[in-house]
């Protein structure tokens, strides 16, 4: 009986020690996650030297090997395209058109804004407690990890999954009013983020005559519309005749995606460990 009582007492001591070690590990992982995500957040902010919160301007050249129909230089400042300088060669006339953003205009990239907001929300969740906070159950840690992972997954998805837009949505967007001189009615442009790339798509259109619209089928939403896609805008029907897509790698977006992947792996590893040893921590399913 005495041996059994000692064994029980020893087990209780071991369980308490193990819980303490788990607490230590949880706080160590939370600190590691905070450090990684702060680095990710700094990538989005791109603070310039000596100017807290400011963002430096970066120029990116758009071109495609063997294609000279569209060329351009984009200037990115944080989450905003503050300048675009585009040269378009019209395929039928070989006329060279030149467009730049108006000096009073910038184009906000909503994907970058949203991704940064989700990162900052994840940081808030990780820091929203005292450094000596004592987690009472494994379930509490799992809920925190799930909430953080949700924000990180949303941040990553905003960069990896561009919005699907219809051609009328592109035609009616504020982007058409960004340029000087104004874009002609047979040219549409769209900017978006895809993974670690800043992408530009230029659509050249031709007007469908009433006699040719008997087979008119308006295109639905898509990230990229192909030649032959039809749509109606301003009581006029159009068909896409040519599509030009160009992209350039934005290195700090690649860094951010790596940080998201590493952070999600850390969260999952901690969840797995808590689940395996949950019986030592009064784990209650939720």
Short mmCIF file of C-alpha atoms in Angstrom, two decimals:
data_model
loop_
_atom_site.label_atom_id
_atom_site.label_comp_id
_atom_site.label_asym_id
_atom_site.label_seq_id
_atom_site.Cartn_x
_atom_site.Cartn_y
_atom_site.Cartn_z
CA UNK A 1 0.00 0.00 0.00
CA UNK A 2 2.81 2.41 0.92
CA UNK A 3 4.60 1.67 -2.35
CA UNK A 4 1.42 2.39 -4.26
CA UNK A 5 0.96 5.68 -2.38
CA UNK A 6 4.54 6.71 -3.15
CA UNK A 7 4.07 5.79 -6.78
CA UNK A 8 0.92 7.88 -6.91
CA UNK A 9 2.65 10.82 -5.29
CA UNK A 10 5.59 10.55 -7.65
CA UNK A 11 3.21 10.43 -10.58
CA UNK A 12 1.54 13.63 -9.38
CA UNK A 13 4.91 15.34 -9.11
CA UNK A 14 5.89 14.18 -12.58
CA UNK A 15 2.60 15.37 -14.03
CA UNK A 16 3.03 18.82 -12.49
CA UNK A 17 6.60 19.00 -13.78
CA UNK A 18 5.46 17.95 -17.23
CA UNK A 19 2.72 20.58 -17.24
CA UNK A 20 5.30 23.19 -16.30
CA UNK A 21 7.55 22.07 -19.15
CA UNK A 22 4.63 22.27 -21.57
CA UNK A 23 3.89 25.81 -20.36
CA UNK A 24 7.50 26.75 -21.00
CA UNK A 25 7.41 25.27 -24.47
CA UNK A 26 4.14 26.99 -25.34
CA UNK A 27 5.50 30.39 -24.34
CA UNK A 28 8.72 29.73 -26.25
CA UNK A 29 6.75 28.92 -29.41
CA UNK A 30 4.52 31.98 -28.96
CA UNK A 31 7.61 34.18 -28.67
CA UNK A 32 9.10 32.58 -31.77
CA UNK A 33 5.87 33.14 -33.69
CA UNK A 34 5.74 36.78 -32.62
CA UNK A 35 9.30 37.37 -33.84
CA UNK A 36 8.65 35.71 -37.20
CA UNK A 37 5.38 37.54 -37.82
CA UNK A 38 6.83 40.89 -36.83
CA UNK A 39 9.44 40.30 -39.53
CA UNK A 40 6.65 39.49 -41.97
CA UNK A 41 4.79 42.66 -40.98
CA UNK A 42 7.94 44.71 -41.49
CA UNK A 43 8.23 43.35 -45.02
CA UNK A 44 4.80 44.76 -45.83
CA UNK A 45 5.57 48.11 -44.25
CA UNK A 46 9.00 48.40 -45.88
CA UNK A 47 10.18 51.12 -43.48
CA UNK A 48 12.68 53.49 -45.06
CA UNK A 49 15.82 54.42 -43.16
CA UNK A 50 15.12 57.02 -40.52
CA UNK A 51 11.42 57.36 -41.36
CA UNK A 52 9.26 55.29 -39.07
CA UNK A 53 6.27 53.85 -40.87
CA UNK A 54 7.29 55.23 -44.27
CA UNK A 55 7.71 52.96 -47.26
CA UNK A 56 10.46 53.12 -49.82
CA UNK A 57 9.72 53.14 -53.53
CA UNK A 58 10.81 50.16 -55.64
CA UNK A 59 10.84 50.03 -59.43
CA UNK A 60 10.01 46.83 -61.30
CA UNK A 61 10.46 46.32 -65.03
CA UNK A 62 7.71 44.47 -66.85
CA UNK A 63 8.66 42.64 -70.00
CA UNK A 64 8.33 39.25 -71.65
CA UNK A 65 11.16 37.70 -73.62
CA UNK A 66 10.44 37.81 -77.34
CA UNK A 67 7.41 40.07 -76.95
CA UNK A 68 7.51 43.83 -77.44
CA UNK A 69 3.78 44.59 -77.61
CA UNK A 70 3.74 45.72 -73.98
CA UNK A 71 6.55 47.07 -71.86
CA UNK A 72 6.48 49.01 -68.66
CA UNK A 73 7.96 50.08 -65.36
CA UNK A 74 5.91 49.92 -62.16
CA UNK A 75 6.78 51.77 -58.95
CA UNK A 76 5.58 50.04 -55.80
CA UNK A 77 5.49 51.79 -52.43
CA UNK A 78 4.27 49.44 -49.72
CA UNK A 79 0.74 48.45 -50.73
CA UNK A 80 0.37 51.15 -53.40
CA UNK A 81 1.33 51.40 -57.03
CA UNK A 82 2.42 55.03 -57.07
CA UNK A 83 3.51 55.09 -60.73
CA UNK A 84 3.09 53.04 -63.87
CA UNK A 85 4.78 53.81 -67.17
CA UNK A 86 3.41 51.64 -69.99
CA UNK A 87 4.15 51.35 -73.71
CA UNK A 88 1.59 49.46 -75.81
CA UNK A 89 2.07 48.55 -79.46
CA UNK A 90 -1.26 48.06 -81.20
CA UNK A 91 -1.14 44.83 -83.26
CA UNK A 92 -3.08 45.99 -86.31
CA UNK A 93 -1.62 49.46 -86.78
CA UNK A 94 1.75 49.03 -85.01
CA UNK A 95 0.96 52.36 -83.37
CA UNK A 96 2.92 52.87 -80.13
CA UNK A 97 0.85 54.20 -77.23
CA UNK A 98 2.38 55.58 -74.04
CA UNK A 99 0.51 55.90 -70.72
CA UNK A 100 1.52 56.89 -67.20
CA UNK A 101 -0.35 57.27 -63.93
CA UNK A 102 -1.64 60.76 -63.28
CA UNK A 103 0.54 62.55 -60.74
CA UNK A 104 -2.37 62.87 -58.30
CA UNK A 105 -3.24 59.15 -58.40
CA UNK A 106 -2.07 55.98 -56.66
CA UNK A 107 -3.55 52.49 -56.98
CA UNK A 108 -3.95 50.58 -53.73
CA UNK A 109 -3.33 46.84 -53.99
CA UNK A 110 -6.07 45.47 -51.75
CA UNK A 111 -4.45 42.02 -51.58
CA UNK A 112 -1.35 43.44 -49.87
CA UNK A 113 -3.45 45.57 -47.52
CA UNK A 114 -5.58 42.59 -46.50
CA UNK A 115 -2.59 40.25 -46.05
CA UNK A 116 -0.86 42.79 -43.81
CA UNK A 117 -4.03 43.26 -41.74
CA UNK A 118 -4.33 39.50 -41.20
CA UNK A 119 -0.68 39.31 -40.11
CA UNK A 120 -1.19 42.13 -37.63
CA UNK A 121 -4.30 40.41 -36.28
CA UNK A 122 -2.28 37.21 -35.76
CA UNK A 123 0.37 39.20 -33.87
CA UNK A 124 -2.35 40.75 -31.70
CA UNK A 125 -3.72 37.29 -30.82
CA UNK A 126 -0.24 36.12 -29.82
CA UNK A 127 0.51 39.16 -27.69
CA UNK A 128 -2.90 39.66 -26.10
CA UNK A 129 -1.83 38.24 -22.72
CA UNK A 130 0.80 38.74 -20.04
CA UNK A 131 4.20 37.13 -20.70
CA UNK A 132 3.71 35.07 -17.53
CA UNK A 133 0.18 34.00 -18.40
CA UNK A 134 -0.57 30.45 -17.27
CA UNK A 135 -2.55 28.40 -19.79
CA UNK A 136 -5.08 26.35 -17.86
CA UNK A 137 -5.78 23.59 -20.41
CA UNK A 138 -4.43 22.20 -23.63
CA UNK A 139 -7.73 23.13 -25.24
CA UNK A 140 -6.98 26.79 -24.57
CA UNK A 141 -3.69 26.52 -26.46
CA UNK A 142 -5.33 24.67 -29.34
CA UNK A 143 -7.98 27.38 -29.69
CA UNK A 144 -5.29 30.05 -29.78
CA UNK A 145 -3.31 28.16 -32.43
CA UNK A 146 -6.46 27.67 -34.53
CA UNK A 147 -7.22 31.40 -34.38
CA UNK A 148 -3.65 32.34 -35.34
CA UNK A 149 -3.57 29.76 -38.15
CA UNK A 150 -6.85 31.12 -39.51
CA UNK A 151 -5.38 34.61 -39.82
CA UNK A 152 -2.16 33.29 -41.39
CA UNK A 153 -4.08 31.16 -43.88
CA UNK A 154 -6.19 34.17 -44.85
CA UNK A 155 -3.05 36.29 -45.26
CA UNK A 156 -1.45 33.68 -47.48
CA UNK A 157 -4.62 33.12 -49.49
CA UNK A 158 -4.92 36.84 -50.24
CA UNK A 159 -1.53 36.68 -51.98
CA UNK A 160 -1.93 33.28 -53.63
CA UNK A 161 -5.53 33.65 -54.85
CA UNK A 162 -6.24 36.78 -56.93
CA UNK A 163 -9.83 37.92 -57.19
CA UNK A 164 -11.94 36.66 -60.07
CA UNK A 165 -13.38 39.65 -61.93
CA UNK A 166 -15.76 39.99 -64.86
CA UNK A 167 -14.68 42.15 -67.78
CA UNK A 168 -17.38 44.76 -66.97
CA UNK A 169 -15.97 44.95 -63.42
CA UNK A 170 -12.50 45.61 -64.84
CA UNK A 171 -13.92 48.16 -67.29
CA UNK A 172 -15.75 50.05 -64.52
CA UNK A 173 -12.92 49.99 -61.97
CA UNK A 174 -11.17 53.18 -60.92
CA UNK A 175 -8.03 51.88 -62.62
CA UNK A 176 -9.37 53.09 -65.98
CA UNK A 177 -9.21 56.68 -64.69
CA UNK A 178 -5.63 56.43 -63.42
CA UNK A 179 -3.81 57.14 -66.66
CA UNK A 180 -2.68 60.16 -68.61
CA UNK A 181 -3.57 60.29 -71.39
CA UNK A 182 -6.78 58.39 -70.73
CA UNK A 183 -6.93 54.79 -71.90
CA UNK A 184 -8.83 54.36 -75.18
CA UNK A 185 -12.13 52.48 -74.89
CA UNK A 186 -10.64 49.39 -76.57
CA UNK A 187 -7.95 48.91 -73.88
CA UNK A 188 -8.47 47.43 -70.41
CA UNK A 189 -5.78 46.87 -67.79
CA UNK A 190 -5.71 45.01 -64.49
CA UNK A 191 -3.07 44.76 -61.76
CA UNK A 192 -3.00 42.02 -59.13
CA UNK A 193 -0.73 39.94 -56.90
CA UNK A 194 -0.18 36.24 -57.59
CA UNK A 195 2.07 34.53 -55.02
CA UNK A 196 5.26 36.62 -54.98
CA UNK A 197 4.59 38.36 -58.30
CA UNK A 198 3.09 41.69 -59.29
CA UNK A 199 1.08 41.07 -62.45
CA UNK A 200 -0.25 43.29 -65.22
CA UNK A 201 -2.82 42.13 -67.76
CA UNK A 202 -3.68 44.23 -70.80
CA UNK A 203 -6.80 43.41 -72.81
CA UNK A 204 -7.26 44.74 -76.33
CA UNK A 205 -10.87 44.76 -77.49
CA UNK A 206 -12.88 45.10 -80.64
CA UNK A 207 -16.48 46.21 -80.89
CA UNK A 208 -19.00 43.57 -81.87
CA UNK A 209 -21.32 44.79 -84.62
CA UNK A 210 -25.05 44.12 -84.17
CA UNK A 211 -24.96 41.63 -87.02
CA UNK A 212 -22.33 39.49 -85.25
CA UNK A 213 -23.89 39.31 -81.79
CA UNK A 214 -26.33 36.47 -82.37
CA UNK A 215 -23.90 34.10 -80.64
CA UNK A 216 -23.09 36.58 -77.89
CA UNK A 217 -22.23 34.82 -74.62
CA UNK A 218 -20.92 37.11 -71.87
CA UNK A 219 -17.91 35.77 -69.98
CA UNK A 220 -18.13 35.20 -66.24
CA UNK A 221 -15.60 36.07 -63.58
CA UNK A 222 -11.99 34.98 -64.05
CA UNK A 223 -8.47 35.89 -62.98
CA UNK A 224 -7.40 35.94 -66.64
CA UNK A 225 -9.75 36.24 -69.62
CA UNK A 226 -8.73 34.66 -72.92
CA UNK A 227 -9.11 36.03 -76.45
CA UNK A 228 -12.69 35.52 -77.61
CA UNK A 229 -14.23 36.44 -74.26
CA UNK A 230 -17.28 38.68 -74.75
CA UNK A 231 -18.93 41.25 -72.53
CA UNK A 232 -21.32 44.17 -72.58
CA UNK A 233 -20.48 47.56 -71.13
CA UNK A 234 -22.10 50.95 -71.65
CA UNK A 235 -24.70 49.60 -74.10
CA UNK A 236 -21.90 48.27 -76.29
CA UNK A 237 -20.76 44.69 -76.82
CA UNK A 238 -17.06 43.83 -76.99
CA UNK A 239 -14.84 40.83 -77.62
CA UNK A 240 -11.30 40.40 -76.34
CA UNK A 241 -8.96 40.22 -79.34
CA UNK A 242 -5.54 40.16 -77.67
CA UNK A 243 -4.32 39.49 -74.12
CA UNK A 244 -0.89 40.44 -72.79
CA UNK A 245 0.17 39.31 -69.34
CA UNK A 246 3.42 40.36 -67.69
CA UNK A 247 4.73 39.88 -64.19
CA UNK A 248 7.71 40.67 -62.01
CA UNK A 249 8.93 39.08 -58.78
CA UNK A 250 8.63 41.18 -55.62
CA UNK A 251 11.30 39.72 -53.29
CA UNK A 252 9.71 40.85 -50.02
CA UNK A 253 6.44 39.17 -50.94
CA UNK A 254 8.39 35.93 -51.32
CA UNK A 255 9.87 36.51 -47.83
CA UNK A 256 6.39 37.04 -46.40
CA UNK A 257 5.09 33.79 -47.92
CA UNK A 258 8.05 31.90 -46.42
CA UNK A 259 7.30 33.44 -43.00
CA UNK A 260 3.66 32.36 -43.30
CA UNK A 261 4.66 28.78 -44.12
CA UNK A 262 7.16 28.54 -41.25
CA UNK A 263 4.65 30.04 -38.79
CA UNK A 264 1.87 27.67 -39.84
CA UNK A 265 4.24 24.73 -39.39
CA UNK A 266 5.18 25.91 -35.89
CA UNK A 267 1.51 26.26 -34.96
CA UNK A 268 0.71 22.78 -36.24
CA UNK A 269 3.70 21.21 -34.47
CA UNK A 270 2.60 22.76 -31.17
CA UNK A 271 -0.98 21.57 -31.74
CA UNK A 272 0.25 18.04 -32.40
CA UNK A 273 2.35 18.00 -29.23
CA UNK A 274 -0.46 19.34 -27.07
CA UNK A 275 -2.87 16.76 -28.49
CA UNK A 276 -0.47 13.86 -27.84
CA UNK A 277 0.12 14.85 -24.22
CA UNK A 278 -3.31 16.31 -23.54
CA UNK A 279 -4.08 13.77 -20.79
CA UNK A 280 -1.40 15.40 -18.65
CA UNK A 281 -3.01 18.81 -19.00
CA UNK A 282 -6.67 18.21 -18.17
CA UNK A 283 -7.47 18.43 -21.86
CA UNK A 284 -11.16 18.81 -22.66
CA UNK A 285 -12.34 18.60 -26.27
CA UNK A 286 -14.11 21.66 -27.60
#
